[in-house]
Amino acid sequence: MTEPSPYWLRDNCPCGECRDPRNGQKLFQIADLPDDLTLAAQCELDGNLEVLWSDGHRSRYPLAWLHEEPEGDGRTEEGKRLWAAADFARGLPEADWAAYLADPAERAAVLAAVRRSGFAVLRGVPAVERQVLAVAESFGYVRVTNYGELFDVRVEPDPNNLAFTSAAIAPHTDNPYRDPVPTLQLLHCLENSATGGDSGLVDGFRAAAILREEAPEAFALLTRTPVPFVFRDRRTELRAERPLIDVDGLGRIREVRFNNRSFGTLRGEGRDAFYAAYRRFAAITLRPELQLTFRLDPGDCLVFDNTRLLHARTAFEQDGRRHLQGCYADLDALGSTLAVLHRGTAALDELAELFAGEGAGEYLGEEVTMAEHMLQAAAAAERAGAAPHLVAAALLHDLGHLVDEHGREAVSGRDLMRGQDNRHSDTGAARLAQWFGPEVTEPVRLHVAAKRYLCAVEPGYREKLSEASEYTLTVQGGPMSERQAAEFAELPGAADAVAVRRWDEQAKTAGAEVPGFEHYRPLLAALMR
Amino acid sequence: MTEPSPYWLRDNCPCGECRDPRNGQKLFQIADLPDDLTLAAQCELDGNLEVLWSDGHRSRYPLAWLHEEPEGDGRTEEGKRLWAAADFARGLPEADWAAYLADPAERAAVLAAVRRSGFAVLRGVPAVERQVLAVAESFGYVRVTNYGELFDVRVEPDPNNLAFTSAAIAPHTDNPYRDPVPTLQLLHCLENSATGGDSGLVDGFRAAAILREEAPEAFALLTRTPVPFVFRDRRTELRAERPLIDVDGLGRIREVRFNNRSFGTLRGEGRDAFYAAYRRFAAITLRPELQLTFRLDPGDCLVFDNTRLLHARTAFEQDGRRHLQGCYADLDALGSTLAVLHRGTAALDELAELFAGEGAGEYLGEEVTMAEHMLQAAAAAERAGAAPHLVAAALLHDLGHLVDEHGREAVSGRDLMRGQDNRHSDTGAARLAQWFGPEVTEPVRLHVAAKRYLCAVEPGYREKLSEASEYTLTVQGGPMSERQAAEFAELPGAADAVAVRRWDEQAKTAGAEVPGFEHYRPLLAALMR
């Protein structure tokens, strides 16, 4: 390994003194670090790099972390799919609104398409006014502008913008005169019975990449010339000076602004060269192979990256009505929502691994493994027609036997059998609270209490307990007193916990055939927040 | 003059075929222009460059326009005042909230300070919750984030951010992990009785300029290294890769991001050099001469440019309460509001010039000039204790004698005396509608009708008219019929128009001493929209 850069390494120290364990924010300033900081000693141990610093601080870094790939912010051309129209010959990236709402995997796929291809179409979005705001709020925040929270795209009697006429509109990005520019645009079709008025998209990153390939100097000129964009009406006067193509410090295309309508008066030297480059870029954006054309029908909502895609509209006849509602939002929140959805996928993967791994272990002297026991409980709940959150609670009720609240391997269930309560209902509920709301975690947290409750109030219940369960009852505190039982019954989750408890008791049959963990993935995903 | 660049010149053609006269948006695409476009003929005529193009189009450009200075978007270091703390020894840029609301000049001064110095303090903002949103909405739009519409800065039991503790916070910009970053931040103090908890600001553009001066290579490195900023909590995972110092294509400093708390893990080559530059920049931001420290008291609202200023907080004791509410907004809307306010100033300058120029002309055979007449009418309204909008209407009621609705010199009032109605009440009202609401324009529009009305309904009124007014009455249609008078009396602005009319009649005294136009500027400014 090459010698790690000392300030870089120290700045990344993961210890609790250097970082807030809750959010990973650093608790020191870069200037707080001493001058002449060096590694006084270092060694590799147990897969970690252990460092003693010249100022006495100690750090420990997982070796794997040292060589991780950078994640990036997903905003440059890197990792995107730069496209031509033919790439969508088999269909657009799209999803049904109901599926999008119900299924986090579908939601993640739509948001990932916006990041990767720059757009997606949601179908079957209720064609009612203001619904476009609900679409934006499903993954982010509406950006309010001088056009309001939303804008209506339809023919207006005294339009302050070409968008509000029936004329054709050439490919462009919106609001280049704004900085920050709205990074996302949504267009929701309410009516489209006019002849014409089709929608078009062009991948501006692809067009810019072609320009870079064919005319590198023209590309470079467009990246370094600030262009004045202007919009004026009676109540507004917006100006932004930004390049047509913005690249980051590593030269990667990051943003395209393209809109002759609001292109102001460029001043300074080199106007001939600039205009030649500008016209060359414009000609590329108009190449037929880059024009993706499709029709928005009522209920369709197009979501697209306004820092990348140029959008267009064909002219339409006034023989029918055309009415879209649009709004702006931002890519950063969309990226955050997608990352959190991916955490959900990661969480489900983690649960699946637990069922396959630790879950294969012995279940407290019963004839089934822990995984079999939990799967049988879930199957019982499902057979009983229970609500999804109860099926999930039944499936996950003994998670605390497998992991503690931080996801580390739990103190073994055998401890319970050795007379020590491992408080598995609490730790399981705490772990699940990372991903699920109280409708799932409360029945899990209370499922041991529910046993003690049922033993107290239901004649004959205790007699039906398995031998192991009867044993652990004592460790767990025995049947509730009358007062304890009355208090328990008052708890909001009590009834759900009792229901889970009954499926728990039915789930100890050796060799029973029940669905595996994967069967429950969609149900769990829909419950995750 | 050097030969103008053909495509540049043509792209700026101001004719009605090339630009929408309502908003100045261009009606053609840059690729619509023919290849090999040339100026077939050109000549200078009457202060214009007249051009015949090779495709037959004709354009006319004011010569002065050809050499105008670029306006810029006010976002780079250019035209800003880069400051050190001592520059504010005589006080911060500040204003009283009531004055800010009442006086557009005060409002413009505050917004201009935010553009120029990066901040301003509003004093006396009601110390009630959510008021900070009203401050933001006074010039722009609130940017909603995962923190909500607004955030509370106070000690919280389980903080997800260092801001919500009592610890000192070193100078930083907010939300560097967001892209677009919120370009403005507002902090409104509701309570501050704790010991400590003072606010600090550092001009990040100044710090960056010092780095450029002292260590140009370090500066260059920071402008071209994308830094991964990250924020994660249970529901959020935001990432942005942006440089610490962003410059535009001309090398002008445009944005600073500085926040070690959320500075993620930099990967790639050159980490030692980067960290050396980063630490050098950090050390500059901490120089005592750059630290501006002041205390926010209840009712103070700090508005600052989050792309430029670093803000800080000293630690505080828990011996009192400290509670700020903050929100984010954006600089582009602030700039737009400022530009529109400047239009108001320009409009008042235009009116002042009319009073001094055309207004000095003869008033329809009376013994006073038109300006004297209107100033006397306004003075009469003011003496009568009339509401500001009526004083304004009285002052401006005959504007249509001076200019037409487009601000061009009006058809002379003498036409009226020659028996042609110049419809001055309509044109005056139309011109005023550029700047004022109907509460001002309606009494102006109806003040001639009000004369015809009063002659019809008020015994003895007609006899009191001046000779000239009696003459024009005929041209204007004579007294109203009974039915016309009844209809007039129903109009919403009728009573106001009658009031203005009476002051109009009283305002024909040669040599009367009354306040000049400048006396009415604040009143007019407050009425402008």
PDB file of N, CA and C in Angstrom, chain A residues 424-425 442-456 473 476 478-480 484-485 488 491 494 497-498 501:
ATOM      1  N   HIS A 424     -35.248 -10.244  23.922  1.00  0.00           N
ATOM      2  CA  HIS A 424     -35.208 -10.245  22.465  1.00  0.00           C
ATOM      3  C   HIS A 424     -36.356  -9.461  21.834  1.00  0.00           C
ATOM      4  N   SER A 425     -37.457  -9.325  22.538  1.00  0.00           N
ATOM      5  CA  SER A 425     -38.558  -8.547  21.928  1.00  0.00           C
ATOM      6  C   SER A 425     -38.168  -7.072  21.830  1.00  0.00           C
ATOM      7  N   GLU A 442     -44.385  -2.401  17.339  1.00  0.00           N
ATOM      8  CA  GLU A 442     -45.054  -2.557  18.633  1.00  0.00           C
ATOM      9  C   GLU A 442     -45.503  -3.999  18.900  1.00  0.00           C
ATOM     10  N   PRO A 443     -46.156  -4.651  17.955  1.00  0.00           N
ATOM     11  CA  PRO A 443     -46.514  -6.065  18.210  1.00  0.00           C
ATOM     12  C   PRO A 443     -45.270  -6.926  18.472  1.00  0.00           C
ATOM     13  N   VAL A 444     -44.148  -6.596  17.826  1.00  0.00           N
ATOM     14  CA  VAL A 444     -42.915  -7.349  18.070  1.00  0.00           C
ATOM     15  C   VAL A 444     -42.441  -7.086  19.494  1.00  0.00           C
ATOM     16  N   ARG A 445     -42.430  -5.799  19.870  1.00  0.00           N
ATOM     17  CA  ARG A 445     -41.928  -5.448  21.210  1.00  0.00           C
ATOM     18  C   ARG A 445     -42.789  -6.075  22.304  1.00  0.00           C
ATOM     19  N   LEU A 446     -44.091  -6.195  22.023  1.00  0.00           N
ATOM     20  CA  LEU A 446     -45.026  -6.664  23.056  1.00  0.00           C
ATOM     21  C   LEU A 446     -45.338  -8.156  22.982  1.00  0.00           C
ATOM     22  N   HIS A 447     -44.678  -8.883  22.075  1.00  0.00           N
ATOM     23  CA  HIS A 447     -45.156 -10.266  21.896  1.00  0.00           C
ATOM     24  C   HIS A 447     -44.802 -11.171  23.074  1.00  0.00           C
ATOM     25  N   VAL A 448     -43.764 -10.833  23.842  1.00  0.00           N
ATOM     26  CA  VAL A 448     -43.468 -11.606  25.057  1.00  0.00           C
ATOM     27  C   VAL A 448     -44.459 -11.226  26.149  1.00  0.00           C
ATOM     28  N   ALA A 449     -44.696  -9.911  26.259  1.00  0.00           N
ATOM     29  CA  ALA A 449     -45.689  -9.451  27.240  1.00  0.00           C
ATOM     30  C   ALA A 449     -47.050 -10.085  26.962  1.00  0.00           C
ATOM     31  N   ALA A 450     -47.366 -10.263  25.652  1.00  0.00           N
ATOM     32  CA  ALA A 450     -48.659 -10.848  25.288  1.00  0.00           C
ATOM     33  C   ALA A 450     -48.793 -12.280  25.806  1.00  0.00           C
ATOM     34  N   LYS A 451     -47.679 -13.005  25.814  1.00  0.00           N
ATOM     35  CA  LYS A 451     -47.720 -14.373  26.370  1.00  0.00           C
ATOM     36  C   LYS A 451     -48.050 -14.311  27.853  1.00  0.00           C
ATOM     37  N   ARG A 452     -47.363 -13.423  28.582  1.00  0.00           N
ATOM     38  CA  ARG A 452     -47.601 -13.297  30.019  1.00  0.00           C
ATOM     39  C   ARG A 452     -49.031 -12.822  30.278  1.00  0.00           C
ATOM     40  N   TYR A 453     -49.553 -12.029  29.388  1.00  0.00           N
ATOM     41  CA  TYR A 453     -50.926 -11.531  29.507  1.00  0.00           C
ATOM     42  C   TYR A 453     -51.936 -12.648  29.292  1.00  0.00           C
ATOM     43  N   LEU A 454     -51.719 -13.399  28.192  1.00  0.00           N
ATOM     44  CA  LEU A 454     -52.673 -14.475  27.883  1.00  0.00           C
ATOM     45  C   LEU A 454     -52.684 -15.526  28.983  1.00  0.00           C
ATOM     46  N   CYS A 455     -51.494 -15.814  29.530  1.00  0.00           N
ATOM     47  CA  CYS A 455     -51.431 -16.793  30.620  1.00  0.00           C
ATOM     48  C   CYS A 455     -52.245 -16.321  31.821  1.00  0.00           C
ATOM     49  N   ALA A 456     -52.309 -14.986  31.986  1.00  0.00           N
ATOM     50  CA  ALA A 456     -53.027 -14.443  33.145  1.00  0.00           C
ATOM     51  C   ALA A 456     -54.530 -14.423  32.932  1.00  0.00           C
ATOM     52  N   LEU A 473     -41.214 -18.746  30.062  1.00  0.00           N
ATOM     53  CA  LEU A 473     -42.200 -17.881  30.725  1.00  0.00           C
ATOM     54  C   LEU A 473     -41.690 -17.436  32.096  1.00  0.00           C
ATOM     55  N   GLN A 476     -39.053 -14.908  31.913  1.00  0.00           N
ATOM     56  CA  GLN A 476     -39.596 -13.630  31.420  1.00  0.00           C
ATOM     57  C   GLN A 476     -40.486 -12.938  32.452  1.00  0.00           C
ATOM     58  N   GLY A 478     -43.106 -14.684  34.384  1.00  0.00           N
ATOM     59  CA  GLY A 478     -44.332 -15.411  34.736  1.00  0.00           C
ATOM     60  C   GLY A 478     -45.572 -14.675  34.274  1.00  0.00           C
ATOM     61  N   PRO A 479     -46.749 -15.260  34.535  1.00  0.00           N
ATOM     62  CA  PRO A 479     -48.000 -14.606  34.136  1.00  0.00           C
ATOM     63  C   PRO A 479     -48.112 -13.230  34.792  1.00  0.00           C
ATOM     64  N   MET A 480     -48.822 -12.327  34.100  1.00  0.00           N
ATOM     65  CA  MET A 480     -49.016 -10.980  34.637  1.00  0.00           C
ATOM     66  C   MET A 480     -49.938 -11.013  35.834  1.00  0.00           C
ATOM     67  N   GLN A 484     -51.260  -5.682  36.129  1.00  0.00           N
ATOM     68  CA  GLN A 484     -50.392  -5.648  34.933  1.00  0.00           C
ATOM     69  C   GLN A 484     -51.210  -5.953  33.675  1.00  0.00           C
ATOM     70  N   ALA A 485     -52.064  -6.961  33.794  1.00  0.00           N
ATOM     71  CA  ALA A 485     -52.871  -7.370  32.637  1.00  0.00           C
ATOM     72  C   ALA A 485     -53.807  -6.245  32.202  1.00  0.00           C
ATOM     73  N   PHE A 488     -51.748  -3.679  30.450  1.00  0.00           N
ATOM     74  CA  PHE A 488     -51.348  -4.156  29.124  1.00  0.00           C
ATOM     75  C   PHE A 488     -52.490  -3.997  28.120  1.00  0.00           C
ATOM     76  N   LEU A 491     -52.822  -0.785  26.287  1.00  0.00           N
ATOM     77  CA  LEU A 491     -51.792  -0.316  25.349  1.00  0.00           C
ATOM     78  C   LEU A 491     -52.345  -0.325  23.915  1.00  0.00           C
ATOM     79  N   ALA A 494     -51.788  -3.609  21.972  1.00  0.00           N
ATOM     80  CA  ALA A 494     -52.032  -4.859  22.711  1.00  0.00           C
ATOM     81  C   ALA A 494     -52.751  -5.910  21.857  1.00  0.00           C
ATOM     82  N   ALA A 497     -50.513  -7.401  19.333  1.00  0.00           N
ATOM     83  CA  ALA A 497     -49.489  -8.251  19.947  1.00  0.00           C
ATOM     84  C   ALA A 497     -50.082  -9.613  20.317  1.00  0.00           C
ATOM     85  N   VAL A 498     -51.320  -9.591  20.792  1.00  0.00           N
ATOM     86  CA  VAL A 498     -51.989 -10.863  21.153  1.00  0.00           C
ATOM     87  C   VAL A 498     -52.191 -11.705  19.887  1.00  0.00           C
ATOM     88  N   ARG A 501     -49.003 -13.184  18.941  1.00  0.00           N
ATOM     89  CA  ARG A 501     -48.647 -14.238  19.905  1.00  0.00           C
ATOM     90  C   ARG A 501     -49.308 -15.565  19.560  1.00  0.00           C
TER      91      ARG A 501
END
